[in-house]
Short mmCIF file of C-alpha atoms and ligand atoms in Angstrom, two decimals:
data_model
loop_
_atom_site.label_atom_id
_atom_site.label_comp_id
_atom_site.label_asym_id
_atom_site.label_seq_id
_atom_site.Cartn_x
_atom_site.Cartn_y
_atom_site.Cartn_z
CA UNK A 19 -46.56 -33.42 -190.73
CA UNK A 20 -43.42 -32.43 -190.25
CA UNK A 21 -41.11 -29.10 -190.08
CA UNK A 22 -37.92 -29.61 -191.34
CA UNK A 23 -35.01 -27.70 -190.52
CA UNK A 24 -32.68 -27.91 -193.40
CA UNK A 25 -30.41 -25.07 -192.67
CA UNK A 26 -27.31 -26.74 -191.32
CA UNK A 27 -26.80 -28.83 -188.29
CA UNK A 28 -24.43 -26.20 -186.87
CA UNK A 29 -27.53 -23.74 -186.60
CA UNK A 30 -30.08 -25.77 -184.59
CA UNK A 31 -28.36 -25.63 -181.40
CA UNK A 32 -29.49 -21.47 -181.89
CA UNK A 33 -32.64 -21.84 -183.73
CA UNK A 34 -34.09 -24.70 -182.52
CA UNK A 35 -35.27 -22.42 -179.13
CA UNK A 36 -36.60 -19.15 -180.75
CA UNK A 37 -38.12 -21.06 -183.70
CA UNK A 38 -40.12 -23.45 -180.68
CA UNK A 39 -41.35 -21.02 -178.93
CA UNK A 40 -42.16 -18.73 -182.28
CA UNK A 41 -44.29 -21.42 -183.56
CA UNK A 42 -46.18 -21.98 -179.73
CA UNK A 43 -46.58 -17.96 -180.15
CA UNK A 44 -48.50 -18.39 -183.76
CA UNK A 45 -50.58 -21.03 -181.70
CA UNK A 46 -48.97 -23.79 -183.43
CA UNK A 47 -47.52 -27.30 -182.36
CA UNK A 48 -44.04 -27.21 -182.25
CA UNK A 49 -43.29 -30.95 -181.87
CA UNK A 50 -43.89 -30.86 -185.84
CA UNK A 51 -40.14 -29.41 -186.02
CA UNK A 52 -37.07 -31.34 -186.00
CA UNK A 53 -33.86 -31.40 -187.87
CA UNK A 54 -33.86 -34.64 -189.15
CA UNK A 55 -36.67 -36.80 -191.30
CA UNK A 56 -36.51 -40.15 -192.08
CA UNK A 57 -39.61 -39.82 -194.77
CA UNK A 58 -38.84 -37.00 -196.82
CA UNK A 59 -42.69 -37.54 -198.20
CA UNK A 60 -43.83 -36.56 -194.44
CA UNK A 61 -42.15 -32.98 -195.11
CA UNK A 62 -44.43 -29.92 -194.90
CA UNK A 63 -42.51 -27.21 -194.55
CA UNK A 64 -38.50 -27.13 -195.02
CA UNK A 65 -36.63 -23.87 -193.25
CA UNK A 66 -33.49 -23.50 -195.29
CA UNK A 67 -30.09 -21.78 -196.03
CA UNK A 68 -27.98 -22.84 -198.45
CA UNK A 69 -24.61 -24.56 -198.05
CA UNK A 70 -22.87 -27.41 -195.96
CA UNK A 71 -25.40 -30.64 -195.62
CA UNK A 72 -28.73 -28.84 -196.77
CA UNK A 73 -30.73 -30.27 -199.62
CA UNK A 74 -29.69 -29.65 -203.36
CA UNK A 75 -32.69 -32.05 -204.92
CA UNK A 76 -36.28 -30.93 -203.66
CA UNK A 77 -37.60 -34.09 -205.47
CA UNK A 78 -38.26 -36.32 -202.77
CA UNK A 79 -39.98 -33.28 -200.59
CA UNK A 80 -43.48 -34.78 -202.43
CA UNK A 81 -45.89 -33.38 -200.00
CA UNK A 82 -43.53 -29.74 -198.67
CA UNK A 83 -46.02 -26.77 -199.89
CA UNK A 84 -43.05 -24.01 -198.99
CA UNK A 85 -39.51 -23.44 -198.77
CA UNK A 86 -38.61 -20.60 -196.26
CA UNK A 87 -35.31 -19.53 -196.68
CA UNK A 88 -33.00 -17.93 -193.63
CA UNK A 89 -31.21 -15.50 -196.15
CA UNK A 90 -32.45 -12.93 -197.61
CA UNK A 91 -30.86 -13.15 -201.09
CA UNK A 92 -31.85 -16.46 -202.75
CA UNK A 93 -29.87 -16.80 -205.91
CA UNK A 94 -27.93 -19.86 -204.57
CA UNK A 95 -31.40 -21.99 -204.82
CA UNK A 96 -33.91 -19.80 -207.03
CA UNK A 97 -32.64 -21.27 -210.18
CA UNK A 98 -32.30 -24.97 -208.95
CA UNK A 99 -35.15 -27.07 -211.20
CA UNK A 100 -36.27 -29.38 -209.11
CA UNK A 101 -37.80 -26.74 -206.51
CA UNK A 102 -41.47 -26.55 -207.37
CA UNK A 103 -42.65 -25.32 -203.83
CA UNK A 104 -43.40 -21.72 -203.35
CA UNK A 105 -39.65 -20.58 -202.23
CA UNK A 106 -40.16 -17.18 -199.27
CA UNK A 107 -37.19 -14.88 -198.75
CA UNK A 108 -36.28 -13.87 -195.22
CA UNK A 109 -37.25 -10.01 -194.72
CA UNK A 110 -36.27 -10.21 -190.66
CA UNK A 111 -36.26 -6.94 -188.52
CA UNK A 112 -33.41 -8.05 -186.67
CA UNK A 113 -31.53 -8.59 -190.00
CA UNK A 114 -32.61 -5.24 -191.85
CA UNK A 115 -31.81 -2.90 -188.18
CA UNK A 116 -28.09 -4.90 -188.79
CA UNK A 117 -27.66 -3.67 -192.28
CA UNK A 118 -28.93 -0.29 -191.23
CA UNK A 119 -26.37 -0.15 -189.03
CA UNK A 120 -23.35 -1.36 -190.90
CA UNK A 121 -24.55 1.15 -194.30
CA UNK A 122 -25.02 4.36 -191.88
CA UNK A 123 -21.62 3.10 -190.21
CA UNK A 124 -19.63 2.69 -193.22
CA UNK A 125 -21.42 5.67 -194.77
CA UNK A 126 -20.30 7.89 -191.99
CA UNK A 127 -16.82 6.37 -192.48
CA UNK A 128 -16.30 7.57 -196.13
CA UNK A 129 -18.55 10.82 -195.42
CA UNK A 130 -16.01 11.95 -192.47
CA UNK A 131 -13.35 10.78 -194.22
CA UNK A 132 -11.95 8.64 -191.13
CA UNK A 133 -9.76 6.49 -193.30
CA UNK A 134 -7.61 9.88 -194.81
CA UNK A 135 -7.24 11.33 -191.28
CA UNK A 136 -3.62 11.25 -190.33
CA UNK A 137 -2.22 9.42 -187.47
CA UNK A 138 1.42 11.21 -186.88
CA UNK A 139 0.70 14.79 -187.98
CA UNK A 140 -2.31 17.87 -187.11
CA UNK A 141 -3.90 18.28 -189.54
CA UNK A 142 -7.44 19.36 -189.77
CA UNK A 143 -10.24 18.80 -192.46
CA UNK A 144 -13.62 19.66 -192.47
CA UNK A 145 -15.60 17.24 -194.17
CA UNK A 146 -19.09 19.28 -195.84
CA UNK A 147 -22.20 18.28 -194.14
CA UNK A 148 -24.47 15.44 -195.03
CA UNK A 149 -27.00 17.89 -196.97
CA UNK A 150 -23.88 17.95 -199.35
CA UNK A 151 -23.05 14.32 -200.04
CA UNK A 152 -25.67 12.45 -201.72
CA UNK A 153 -25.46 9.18 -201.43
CA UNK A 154 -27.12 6.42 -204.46
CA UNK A 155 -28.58 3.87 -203.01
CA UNK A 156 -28.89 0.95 -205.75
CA UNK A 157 -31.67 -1.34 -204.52
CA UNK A 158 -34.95 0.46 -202.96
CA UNK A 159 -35.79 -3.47 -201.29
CA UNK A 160 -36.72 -4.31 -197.59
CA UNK A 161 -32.84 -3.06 -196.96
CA UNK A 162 -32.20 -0.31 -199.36
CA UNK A 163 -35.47 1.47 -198.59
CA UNK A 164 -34.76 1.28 -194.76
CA UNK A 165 -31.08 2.43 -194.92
CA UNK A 166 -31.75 5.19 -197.64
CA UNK A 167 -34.39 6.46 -194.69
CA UNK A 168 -32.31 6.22 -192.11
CA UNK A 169 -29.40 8.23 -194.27
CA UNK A 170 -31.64 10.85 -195.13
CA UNK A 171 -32.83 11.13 -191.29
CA UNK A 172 -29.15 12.40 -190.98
CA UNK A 173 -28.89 14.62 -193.53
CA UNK A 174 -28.27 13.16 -196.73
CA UNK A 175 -29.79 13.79 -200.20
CA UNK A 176 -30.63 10.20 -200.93
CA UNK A 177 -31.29 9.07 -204.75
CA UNK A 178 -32.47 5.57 -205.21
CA UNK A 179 -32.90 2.89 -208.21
CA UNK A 180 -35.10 0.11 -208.49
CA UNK A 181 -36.12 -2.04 -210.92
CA UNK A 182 -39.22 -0.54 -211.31
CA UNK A 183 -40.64 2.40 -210.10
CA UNK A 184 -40.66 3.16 -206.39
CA UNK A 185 -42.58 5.48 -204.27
CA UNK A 186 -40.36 5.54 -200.82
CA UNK A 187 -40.57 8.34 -198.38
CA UNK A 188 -37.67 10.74 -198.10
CA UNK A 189 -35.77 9.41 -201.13
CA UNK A 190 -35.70 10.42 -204.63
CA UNK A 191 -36.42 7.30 -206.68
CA UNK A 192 -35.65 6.65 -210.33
CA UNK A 193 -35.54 3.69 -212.32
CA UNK A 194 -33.90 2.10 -215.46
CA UNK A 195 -30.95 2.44 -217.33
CA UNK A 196 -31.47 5.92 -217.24
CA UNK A 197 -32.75 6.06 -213.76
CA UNK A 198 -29.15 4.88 -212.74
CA UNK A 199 -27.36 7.62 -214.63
CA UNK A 200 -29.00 10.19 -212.86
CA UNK A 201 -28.48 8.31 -209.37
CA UNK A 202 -24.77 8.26 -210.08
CA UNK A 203 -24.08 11.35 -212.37
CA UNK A 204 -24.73 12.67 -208.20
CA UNK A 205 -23.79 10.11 -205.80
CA UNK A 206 -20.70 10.48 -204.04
CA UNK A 207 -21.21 7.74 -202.00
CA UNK A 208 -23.09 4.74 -203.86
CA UNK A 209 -24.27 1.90 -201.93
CA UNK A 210 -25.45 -1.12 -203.58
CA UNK A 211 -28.45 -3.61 -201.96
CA UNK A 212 -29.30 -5.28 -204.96
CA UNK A 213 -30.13 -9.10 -205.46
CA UNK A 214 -28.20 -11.09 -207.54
CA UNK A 215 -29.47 -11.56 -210.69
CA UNK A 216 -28.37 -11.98 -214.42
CA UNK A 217 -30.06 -8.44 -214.63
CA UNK A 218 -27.80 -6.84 -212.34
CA UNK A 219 -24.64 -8.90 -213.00
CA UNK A 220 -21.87 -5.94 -213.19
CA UNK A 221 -24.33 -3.01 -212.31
CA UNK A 222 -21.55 -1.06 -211.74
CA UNK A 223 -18.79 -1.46 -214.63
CA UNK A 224 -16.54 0.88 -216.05
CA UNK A 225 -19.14 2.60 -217.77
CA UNK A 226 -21.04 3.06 -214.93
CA UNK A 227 -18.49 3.81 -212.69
CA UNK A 228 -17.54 6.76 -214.62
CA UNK A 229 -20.69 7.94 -214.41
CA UNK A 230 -19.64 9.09 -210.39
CA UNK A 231 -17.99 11.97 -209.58
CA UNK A 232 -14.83 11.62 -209.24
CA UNK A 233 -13.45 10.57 -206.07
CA UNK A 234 -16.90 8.81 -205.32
CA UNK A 235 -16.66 5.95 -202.42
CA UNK A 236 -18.98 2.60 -202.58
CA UNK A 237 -19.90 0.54 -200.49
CA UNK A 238 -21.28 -2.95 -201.45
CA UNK A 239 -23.23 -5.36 -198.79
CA UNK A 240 -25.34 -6.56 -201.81
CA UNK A 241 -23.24 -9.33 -203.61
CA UNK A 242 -20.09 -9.80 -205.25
CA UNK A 243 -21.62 -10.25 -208.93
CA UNK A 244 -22.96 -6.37 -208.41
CA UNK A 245 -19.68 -5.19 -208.86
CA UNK A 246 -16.95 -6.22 -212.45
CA UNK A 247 -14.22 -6.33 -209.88
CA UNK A 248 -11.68 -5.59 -212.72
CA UNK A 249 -13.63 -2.16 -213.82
CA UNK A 250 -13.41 -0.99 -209.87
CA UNK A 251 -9.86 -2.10 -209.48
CA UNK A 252 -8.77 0.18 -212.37
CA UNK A 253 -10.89 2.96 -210.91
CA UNK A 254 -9.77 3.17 -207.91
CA UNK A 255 -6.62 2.95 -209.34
CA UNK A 256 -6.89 6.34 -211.41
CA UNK A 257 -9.01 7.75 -208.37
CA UNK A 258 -12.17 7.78 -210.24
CA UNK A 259 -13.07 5.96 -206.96
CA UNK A 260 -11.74 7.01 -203.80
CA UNK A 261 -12.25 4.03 -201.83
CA UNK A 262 -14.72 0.32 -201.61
CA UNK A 263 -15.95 -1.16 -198.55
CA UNK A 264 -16.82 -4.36 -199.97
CA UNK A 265 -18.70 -7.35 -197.67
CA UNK A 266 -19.73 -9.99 -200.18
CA UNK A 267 -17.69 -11.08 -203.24
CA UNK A 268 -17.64 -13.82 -206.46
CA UNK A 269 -16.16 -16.06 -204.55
CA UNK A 270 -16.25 -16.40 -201.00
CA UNK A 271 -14.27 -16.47 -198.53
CA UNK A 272 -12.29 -14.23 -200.44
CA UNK A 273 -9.26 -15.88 -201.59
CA UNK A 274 -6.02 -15.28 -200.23
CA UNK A 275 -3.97 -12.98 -202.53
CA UNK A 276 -7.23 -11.32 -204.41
CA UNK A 277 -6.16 -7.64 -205.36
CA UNK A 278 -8.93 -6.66 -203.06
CA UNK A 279 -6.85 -7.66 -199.77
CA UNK A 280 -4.02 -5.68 -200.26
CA UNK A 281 -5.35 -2.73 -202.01
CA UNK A 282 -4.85 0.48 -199.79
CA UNK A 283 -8.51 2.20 -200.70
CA UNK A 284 -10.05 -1.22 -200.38
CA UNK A 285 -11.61 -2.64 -196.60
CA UNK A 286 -12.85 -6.30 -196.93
CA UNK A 287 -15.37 -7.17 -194.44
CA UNK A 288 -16.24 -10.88 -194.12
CA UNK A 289 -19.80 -11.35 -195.30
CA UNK A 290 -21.19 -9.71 -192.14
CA UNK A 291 -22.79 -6.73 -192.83
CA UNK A 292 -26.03 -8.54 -191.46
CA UNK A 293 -27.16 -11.63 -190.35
CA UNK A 294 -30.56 -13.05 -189.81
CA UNK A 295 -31.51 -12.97 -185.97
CA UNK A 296 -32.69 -16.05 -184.80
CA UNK A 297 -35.15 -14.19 -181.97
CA UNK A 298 -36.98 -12.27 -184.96
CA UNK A 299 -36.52 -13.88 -188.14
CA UNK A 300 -38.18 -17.42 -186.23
CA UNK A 301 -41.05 -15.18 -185.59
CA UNK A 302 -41.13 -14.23 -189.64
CA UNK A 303 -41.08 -18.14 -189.96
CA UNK A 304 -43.75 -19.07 -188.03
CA UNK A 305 -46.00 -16.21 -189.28
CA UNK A 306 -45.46 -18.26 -192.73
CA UNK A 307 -46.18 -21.45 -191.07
CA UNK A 308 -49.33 -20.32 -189.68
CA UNK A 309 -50.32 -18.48 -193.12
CA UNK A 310 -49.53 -21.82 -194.73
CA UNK A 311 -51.94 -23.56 -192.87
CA UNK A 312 -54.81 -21.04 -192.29
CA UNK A 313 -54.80 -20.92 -196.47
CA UNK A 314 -53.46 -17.59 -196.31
CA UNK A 315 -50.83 -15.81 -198.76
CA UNK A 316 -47.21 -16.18 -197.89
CA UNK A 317 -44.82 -13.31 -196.78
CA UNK A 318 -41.84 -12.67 -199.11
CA UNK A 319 -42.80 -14.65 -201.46
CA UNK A 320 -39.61 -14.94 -204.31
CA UNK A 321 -40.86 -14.00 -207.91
CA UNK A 322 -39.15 -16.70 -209.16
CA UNK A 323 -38.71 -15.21 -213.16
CA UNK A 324 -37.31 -11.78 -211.87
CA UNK A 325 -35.15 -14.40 -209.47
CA UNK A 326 -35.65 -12.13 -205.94
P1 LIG B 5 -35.53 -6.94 -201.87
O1 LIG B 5 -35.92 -8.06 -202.76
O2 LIG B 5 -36.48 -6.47 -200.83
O3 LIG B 5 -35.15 -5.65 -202.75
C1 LIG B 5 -34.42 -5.74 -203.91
C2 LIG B 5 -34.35 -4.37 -204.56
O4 LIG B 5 -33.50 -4.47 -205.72
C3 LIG B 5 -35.72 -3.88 -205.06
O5 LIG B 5 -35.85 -2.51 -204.87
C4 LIG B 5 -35.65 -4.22 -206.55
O6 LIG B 5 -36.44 -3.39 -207.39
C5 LIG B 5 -34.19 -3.95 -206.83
N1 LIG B 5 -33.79 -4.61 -208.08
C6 LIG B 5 -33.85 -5.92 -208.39
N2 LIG B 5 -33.44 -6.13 -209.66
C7 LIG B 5 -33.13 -4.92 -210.15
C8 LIG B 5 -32.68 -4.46 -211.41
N3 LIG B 5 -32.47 -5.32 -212.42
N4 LIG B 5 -32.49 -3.14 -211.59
C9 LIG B 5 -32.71 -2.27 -210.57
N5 LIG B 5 -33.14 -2.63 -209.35
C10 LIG B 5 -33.36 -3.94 -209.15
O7 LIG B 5 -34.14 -7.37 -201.23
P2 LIG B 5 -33.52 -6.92 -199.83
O8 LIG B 5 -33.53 -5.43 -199.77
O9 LIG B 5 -34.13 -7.66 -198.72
O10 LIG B 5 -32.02 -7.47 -199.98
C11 LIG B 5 -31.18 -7.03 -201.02
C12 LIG B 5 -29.96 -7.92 -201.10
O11 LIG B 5 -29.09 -7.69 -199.99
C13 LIG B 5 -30.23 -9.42 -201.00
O12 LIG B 5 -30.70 -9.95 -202.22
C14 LIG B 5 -28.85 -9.96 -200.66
O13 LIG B 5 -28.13 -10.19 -201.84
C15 LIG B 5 -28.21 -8.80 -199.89
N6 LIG B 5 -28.00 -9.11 -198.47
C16 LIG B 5 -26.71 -9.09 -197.98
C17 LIG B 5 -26.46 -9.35 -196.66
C18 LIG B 5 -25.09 -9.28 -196.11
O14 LIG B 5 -24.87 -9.61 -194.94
N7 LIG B 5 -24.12 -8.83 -196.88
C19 LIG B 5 -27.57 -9.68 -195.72
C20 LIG B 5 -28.86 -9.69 -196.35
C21 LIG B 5 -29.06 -9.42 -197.66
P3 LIG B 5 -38.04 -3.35 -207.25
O15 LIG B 5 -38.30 -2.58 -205.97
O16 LIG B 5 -38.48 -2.64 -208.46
O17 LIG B 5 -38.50 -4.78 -207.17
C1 LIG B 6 -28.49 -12.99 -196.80
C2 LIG B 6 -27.08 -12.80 -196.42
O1 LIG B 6 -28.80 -12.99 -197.99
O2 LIG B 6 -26.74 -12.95 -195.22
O3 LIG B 6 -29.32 -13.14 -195.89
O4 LIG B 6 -26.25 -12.49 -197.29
#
């Protein structure tokens, strides 16, 4: 039986090591995976990530009982018909302590007010402390719920939203449509870490956005759909935002000569706020693997109705 790498030829020069010796770890035989199969029928497992070469018709994958996918968000294959297998999101360590870092980062940023400080004149400003900016975060997931905690562990109030209701340490939870008006009636910093979903296609719109205080910053690592880029454009034109840190967008790369590029409260980031580490995430694969063949449930498994 075989493992089949389908997640782009250009990645199995840096996988093809940690995901070896992750399956020998989980006492498995890792001769099974290769990046290549002749019989498609022979297929028991597929690691994927969308894109480039990688399979858009599951159909001849007869005998694969699960499709572990290398990103975290799945939208780009959770609809497609002709997967029937169980489909597991990647929830990687490596990949959440990334985000972490890039939300507290960027979070700090907007909170300290780095981007307003002056670089030909003195002039001093003292931002309030963290115990005065609360921060929304919309999405109480493997990410959200680890970067809310670690931006309460500094200080800040921390209100999160979730689809339904959430019991996380050290942040105040709420859910629904009313759930998010009491998140942002008090954010002034909103990030959002929510899958993309027709549910929460244009989460923040120019109803919601005036919900914020004004002057409110947000910072988006969760998709571009999350966001009706023409609602935040005109808000952070009247200053009803202050400024967007924005990673991921409707179309990516971003195109040349997008508003977003040259708007001065606007910082595009490439898609980077975190990536999946090889060293951990082939450890999350092989746990699956090994699950999959002791009979056992699967980690991360996607619901595929709610689509995450
Ligand atoms: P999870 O599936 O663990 O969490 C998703 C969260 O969103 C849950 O709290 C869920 O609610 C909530 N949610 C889903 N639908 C709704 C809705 N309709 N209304 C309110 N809340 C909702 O995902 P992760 O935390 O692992 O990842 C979140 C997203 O981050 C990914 O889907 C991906 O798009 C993005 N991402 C971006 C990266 C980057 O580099 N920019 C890297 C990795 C991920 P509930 O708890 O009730 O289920
Ligand atoms: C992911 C991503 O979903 O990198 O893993 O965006």
């Amino acid at each position: 039986m075989t493992i089949l790498f389908a997640a782009g030829d250009w990645r199995w020069p840096t996988w093809e090591a940690p995901l070896r010796a992750a399956l020998r770890e989980a006492g498995l035989d890792d001769s099974a995976l290769t990046l290549t199969a002749s019989d498609p029928g022979a297929v028991e497992v597929m690691i994927y990530a969308p894109g480039g070469d990688t399979p858009d018709d599951f159909t001849p994958y007869t005998r694969c009982k699960a499709v572990l996918s290398l990103w975290a968000g799945v939208e780009r294959i959770v609809t497609n018909p002709t997967l029937t297998q169980p489909l597991c999101r990647m929830v990687d360590p490596g990949l959440t302590q990334g985000m972490v870092e890039y939300v507290v980062g960027h979070t700090l940023r907007a909170h300290l007010g780095m981007d307003q400080l002056s670089r030909t004149r003195w002039q001093p400003v003292m931002p309030p402390l963290a115990g005065e900016r609360p921060v929304a975060m919309l999405g109480l997931g493997a990410l959200g719920a680890a970067c809310g905690q670690s931006l309460a562990c500094l200080g800040f109030p921390v209100l999160g939203w979730s689809r339904g209701p959430r019991d996380v340490s050290m942040i105040e939870c709420h859910h629904g449509r009313e759930g998010l008006r009491t998140v942002l009636e008090q954010a002034q910093i909103v990030v959002t870490l929510l899958p993309s979903t027709p549910e929460t296609e244009n989460t923040l719109d120019a109803e919601t956005l005036g919900w914020l205080p004004r002057g409110a910053a947000i910072i988006n690592p969760g998709r571009g759909t999350l966001i009706d880029d023409d609602a935040l454009l005109a808000a952070l034109d009247s200053g009803q935002v202050a400024q967007a840190t924005l990673d991921v967008f409707r179309t990516e790369p971003l195109p040349q000569g997008h508003p977003y590029w040259a708007h001065p409260r606007v910082t595009v980031t490439p898609h980077i706020a975190a990536e999946t580490r090889p060293a951990t995430a082939a450890r999350v694969i092989a746990e699956n693997i090994r699950r999959l063949r002791a009979g056992e449930p699967l980690l991360h498994r996607v619901d595929r109705i709610a689509g995450y």
